[in-house]
Amino acid sequence: MGTIKGKALVTGASSGIGREAARRMAQEGFQVIASARRKDRLDELAKENSNILPRPLDLSDAQELEKFCQELSSLSEPISVLINNAGFSVRGAVEDVSLTSIRNLFEVNLFALIRVTQACLPGMRRLRKGTIVNLSSIVGKFPFPTSGPYSATKHAVESISDALRMEVRPFGIRVVTIRPGVIATEFNDVANRLTSDLLSRTDLDYKPVYQAYGAAMGRLFSNISIPGPDLIANLILEAVLSDSPKAVYSAGPLVDEILGQRARLDDAAFYLFMSEKTGLKDLKI
Ligand SMILES: NC(=O)c1ccc[n+]([C@@H]2O[C@H](COP(=O)([O-])OP(=O)(O)OC[C@H]3O[C@@H](n4cnc5c(N)ncnc54)[C@H](OP(=O)(O)O)[C@@H]3O)[C@@H](O)[C@H]2O)c1
């Protein structure tokens, strides 16, 4: 066995991008605390590599989260790489999503990310080094219709990451934002499961909005092959292993095209472009 490169924490390691990132980090020689709610999945993952330590945790449970953060603070060898990856989405027009759902979304995607980061920072400052990788999304730069609450959590992740990057740079700590487009993981299934009743409970007014948007997305992605989580895990590894990682890494279908338009167009022109792309520009109800 080679020397251990350091201690890493990957949240959301039971599936998708997080699982792949945890695998890759362990293969690279990091000792990886792999965290998520599904213990059976984490145990399976830990069987693959003795560098992986499973740590079941529900990030939306304030008490569990606090206990975990105390553990992080008292580690003899601090976490030097933190991959804040756990996250999920609910779908729906802003009018249709309950505040309870939105609060839960923010608990996991934003507040837990901040709390875990706060718990890891003292150790990183002691080491005078560290890498924090935060999973945003293409919708962290602009929303799609029916992704308002999820996009809001990712916009907030972008801001927190941008401020933190400047604050901790003097201590040798790097903060990296990862902005994936659509990636084939369980992400879509989870969102569908949480909001499968959307069309049946929405007001009649909104049905054509959801339908036009759904049809436009079907057209947009009909000829595109959706990449797997290894695309993003590779970027995470690239950032962690680089001597001078970029502030932001983006990858996935349509990401360059739409981010390019966002950079080129003013707000009015960009949202006209998006209304067209998402099938809502000429819809009158
Ligand atoms: N896939 C995409 O198209 C896409 C695009 C842009 C950004 N992203 C972002 O990429 C990240 C990873 O997503 P993914 O695509 O890999 O999705 P995924 O396969 O659904 O994985 C999400 C992970 O988050 C964990 N998680 C969810 N709620 C949790 C909670 N309350 N407590 C602890 N862990 C929780 C899940 O584990 P348990 O269910 O076992 O708790 C799972 O391991 C997310 O932040 C997502 O927003 C994904």
XYZ file of C-alpha atoms and ligand atoms in Angstrom:
333
model
C 0.000 0.000 0.000
C 1.322 3.481 -0.934
C 1.480 6.426 1.462
C -1.796 8.156 2.282
C -1.974 11.549 0.551
C -4.290 13.078 3.098
C -7.797 12.852 4.476
C -10.769 13.681 2.244
C -14.489 13.981 2.862
C -16.989 13.372 0.061
C -20.652 14.093 0.785
C -23.295 12.381 -1.320
C -20.976 9.413 -1.919
C -23.710 6.781 -2.200
C -24.380 7.430 -5.884
C -23.574 9.374 -9.046
C -20.839 11.998 -9.062
C -19.988 11.645 -5.363
C -19.553 7.881 -5.523
C -17.294 8.174 -8.554
C -15.298 10.988 -6.950
C -14.869 8.979 -3.716
C -13.626 5.965 -5.725
C -11.166 8.072 -7.695
C -9.878 9.878 -4.598
C -9.341 6.556 -2.785
C -7.514 5.115 -5.818
C -5.365 8.243 -5.839
C -4.247 7.454 -2.287
C -6.504 9.671 -0.162
C -8.247 8.269 2.893
C -11.866 9.109 2.071
C -14.729 9.583 4.514
C -17.702 8.728 2.292
C -20.964 10.163 3.533
C -24.663 9.929 2.563
C -27.896 8.579 4.058
C -27.870 5.102 2.447
C -25.566 3.040 4.651
C -25.829 -0.123 2.496
C -24.528 1.795 -0.537
C -21.625 3.246 1.459
C -20.723 -0.180 2.853
C -20.688 -1.583 -0.703
C -18.391 1.227 -1.803
C -16.059 0.713 1.171
C -15.617 -2.948 0.152
C -13.945 -1.766 -3.066
C -11.082 0.046 -1.374
C -9.787 0.017 2.207
C -9.091 3.769 1.899
C -12.869 4.404 1.992
C -14.516 4.901 5.387
C -18.340 4.921 5.280
C -20.118 7.525 7.433
C -23.938 7.464 7.158
C -25.433 10.912 7.687
C -28.620 12.811 6.862
C -27.515 16.366 6.091
C -31.056 17.664 6.604
C -31.050 16.504 10.241
C -29.624 19.384 12.299
C -28.619 17.215 15.277
C -26.930 14.543 13.161
C -25.127 17.249 11.215
C -23.878 18.973 14.371
C -22.604 15.690 15.847
C -20.762 14.949 12.602
C -19.218 18.436 12.573
C -17.962 17.940 16.152
C -16.306 14.704 14.982
C -14.673 16.565 12.094
C -13.339 19.221 14.464
C -11.692 16.634 16.700
C -9.967 14.544 13.989
C -6.273 14.093 14.800
C -5.479 14.406 11.108
C -7.685 17.133 9.634
C -9.604 16.900 6.367
C -7.449 18.434 3.628
C -9.865 17.834 0.736
C -13.578 18.499 1.090
C -15.925 17.603 -1.756
C -19.294 19.220 -1.011
C -21.281 17.161 -3.472
C -24.542 16.026 -1.816
C -27.558 17.642 -3.403
C -30.919 17.121 -5.002
C -33.625 18.993 -6.851
C -37.361 19.415 -6.740
C -39.151 20.611 -9.846
C -41.970 23.073 -10.178
C -42.978 26.608 -11.017
C -42.202 29.002 -8.167
C -45.936 29.215 -7.389
C -46.176 25.426 -7.091
C -43.359 24.507 -4.719
C -44.132 24.639 -0.992
C -41.897 26.661 1.304
C -41.327 23.476 3.317
C -39.800 21.805 0.238
C -37.728 24.873 -0.562
C -36.429 25.056 3.030
C -35.456 21.371 2.899
C -33.684 21.943 -0.404
C -31.698 24.801 1.121
C -30.905 22.725 4.252
C -29.133 20.079 2.162
C -27.788 21.976 -0.859
C -26.642 25.109 0.959
C -26.802 25.220 4.778
C -25.244 21.765 5.321
C -22.551 22.632 2.766
C -21.742 25.792 4.724
C -21.776 24.016 8.105
C -19.505 21.155 6.963
C -17.153 23.694 5.388
C -17.022 25.660 8.654
C -16.167 22.450 10.511
C -13.300 21.616 8.121
C -11.747 25.087 7.856
C -9.939 25.258 11.235
C -8.060 22.037 10.385
C -7.198 23.307 6.903
C -5.972 26.595 8.380
C -3.740 24.624 10.777
C -2.331 22.698 7.810
C -2.065 25.933 5.802
C -3.438 23.976 2.857
C -6.640 22.433 1.647
C -9.026 22.115 -1.267
C -12.758 22.666 -1.070
C -14.752 21.580 -4.110
C -18.363 22.749 -4.228
C -20.859 21.231 -6.646
C -22.906 23.937 -8.292
C -24.656 23.432 -11.629
C -25.133 25.180 -14.927
C -28.301 26.515 -13.267
C -26.073 28.154 -10.650
C -25.491 30.837 -13.305
C -29.056 31.108 -14.675
C -32.265 29.206 -13.997
C -34.380 27.084 -16.298
C -38.156 27.317 -15.894
C -39.420 24.947 -13.135
C -35.957 24.933 -11.533
C -36.281 28.207 -9.575
C -35.806 26.853 -6.024
C -33.031 24.412 -6.997
C -31.295 27.114 -9.071
C -31.544 29.481 -6.107
C -29.635 26.987 -3.920
C -26.937 26.677 -6.581
C -26.700 30.464 -7.105
C -26.108 30.666 -3.361
C -23.449 27.921 -3.559
C -21.704 29.988 -6.256
C -21.708 33.130 -4.081
C -20.520 31.371 -0.945
C -17.739 29.717 -2.957
C -16.693 33.010 -4.569
C -16.484 34.852 -1.244
C -14.752 31.956 0.529
C -12.199 31.596 -2.294
C -10.949 35.127 -1.602
C -11.119 34.803 2.210
C -9.073 31.599 2.560
C -6.587 32.078 -0.244
C -4.121 33.690 2.213
C -4.058 30.385 4.171
C -3.205 28.324 1.083
C -6.747 26.923 0.854
C -8.244 26.635 -2.636
C -11.979 26.801 -3.361
C -13.250 25.309 -6.595
C -16.743 25.450 -8.045
C -17.886 22.664 -10.369
C -20.700 23.499 -12.766
C -22.099 20.359 -14.447
C -24.756 20.272 -17.130
C -27.039 17.260 -17.372
C -25.242 14.118 -16.141
C -26.651 10.573 -16.081
C -26.982 9.786 -12.350
C -29.921 9.165 -9.994
C -30.450 12.940 -9.806
C -33.301 12.986 -12.343
C -35.093 9.997 -10.797
C -34.933 11.594 -7.353
C -36.400 14.876 -8.678
C -39.108 12.979 -10.562
C -39.985 10.934 -7.496
C -40.253 14.010 -5.277
C -42.426 15.891 -7.759
C -44.222 13.183 -9.739
C -47.608 14.635 -8.776
C -46.787 18.066 -10.190
C -49.014 17.966 -13.277
C -51.972 16.546 -11.376
C -51.942 19.195 -8.639
C -50.987 22.315 -10.565
C -53.544 24.930 -11.591
C -54.975 24.495 -15.101
C -53.134 27.669 -16.113
C -49.759 26.025 -15.556
C -50.390 22.753 -17.406
C -49.509 24.195 -20.844
C -46.403 25.808 -19.324
C -45.140 22.466 -17.998
C -46.127 20.714 -21.235
C -44.464 23.234 -23.570
C -41.322 23.228 -21.437
C -41.247 19.414 -21.266
C -41.638 19.136 -25.049
C -38.894 21.714 -25.687
C -36.502 19.880 -23.351
C -37.330 16.611 -25.139
C -36.406 18.246 -28.462
C -33.268 19.852 -27.036
C -31.868 16.595 -25.666
C -33.221 14.192 -28.311
C -29.943 13.900 -30.214
C -27.553 14.376 -27.337
C -25.913 11.564 -25.433
C -25.829 12.302 -21.730
C -22.411 11.703 -20.135
C -21.931 9.651 -16.987
C -20.610 10.868 -13.618
C -16.990 10.020 -14.491
C -16.883 13.220 -16.602
C -17.389 15.311 -13.464
C -15.346 13.042 -11.159
C -12.412 13.555 -13.548
C -12.784 17.330 -13.227
C -12.909 17.047 -9.441
C -9.710 14.983 -9.454
C -8.082 17.425 -11.868
C -8.882 20.313 -9.521
C -7.731 18.459 -6.388
C -4.439 17.329 -7.915
C -3.636 20.592 -9.711
C -1.062 23.012 -8.240
C -3.227 25.908 -9.400
C -6.827 24.801 -9.953
C -9.259 27.025 -11.847
C -11.910 28.839 -9.823
C -14.662 27.176 -11.854
C -14.876 24.041 -13.987
C -17.868 23.470 -16.284
C -18.764 20.403 -18.319
C -21.735 18.665 -19.870
C -24.063 18.897 -22.849
C -24.946 22.445 -24.023
C -22.995 23.972 -21.133
C -20.472 25.869 -23.241
C -23.145 27.101 -25.656
C -25.541 28.405 -23.013
C -22.863 29.807 -20.677
C -21.367 31.493 -23.749
C -24.718 33.144 -24.514
C -25.026 34.216 -20.870
C -21.657 35.949 -21.100
C -22.387 37.551 -24.489
C -25.985 38.762 -24.137
C -27.478 41.354 -21.819
C -30.164 40.169 -19.359
C -33.150 40.967 -21.600
C -31.654 39.285 -24.663
C -30.477 36.274 -22.661
C -33.900 35.580 -21.118
C -35.520 35.957 -24.538
C -33.034 33.375 -25.846
C -33.870 31.100 -22.878
C -37.639 31.543 -23.376
C -37.180 30.410 -26.946
C -34.910 27.486 -26.001
C -37.372 26.315 -23.360
C -40.478 26.535 -25.557
C -42.194 29.369 -23.655
C -41.480 32.426 -25.830
C -44.655 32.398 -27.894
C -46.896 30.603 -25.418
C -50.046 32.645 -24.605
C -52.559 31.222 -22.131
N -26.829 14.934 -12.435
C -26.962 16.147 -12.900
O -27.529 16.355 -14.007
C -26.392 17.334 -12.147
C -26.248 18.543 -12.856
C -25.733 19.645 -12.180
C -25.368 19.544 -10.844
N -25.522 18.359 -10.180
C -25.129 18.316 -8.756
O -24.180 17.283 -8.559
C -24.271 16.804 -7.218
C -24.340 15.287 -7.217
O -25.533 14.875 -7.841
P -25.658 13.521 -8.675
O -25.979 13.900 -10.064
O -24.524 12.639 -8.414
O -27.022 12.963 -8.032
P -27.357 11.610 -7.247
O -26.860 10.429 -8.004
O -28.809 11.685 -6.938
O -26.513 11.747 -5.892
C -26.862 12.673 -4.900
C -26.148 12.312 -3.607
O -26.562 13.231 -2.576
C -26.916 12.508 -1.424
N -27.921 13.189 -0.613
C -29.124 13.684 -1.028
N -29.827 14.149 0.023
C -29.050 13.949 1.132
C -29.232 14.187 2.522
N -30.360 14.711 3.031
N -28.219 13.846 3.370
C -27.080 13.293 2.893
N -26.855 13.037 1.600
C -27.841 13.352 0.728
C -27.446 11.177 -1.963
O -27.299 10.147 -1.001
P -28.479 9.451 -0.130
O -29.723 9.490 -0.964
O -27.958 8.070 0.131
O -28.554 10.297 1.092
C -26.506 10.916 -3.125
O -25.341 10.268 -2.685
C -25.495 17.487 -6.602
O -25.071 18.573 -5.806
C -26.264 17.995 -7.811
O -27.030 19.135 -7.487
C -26.019 17.263 -10.806
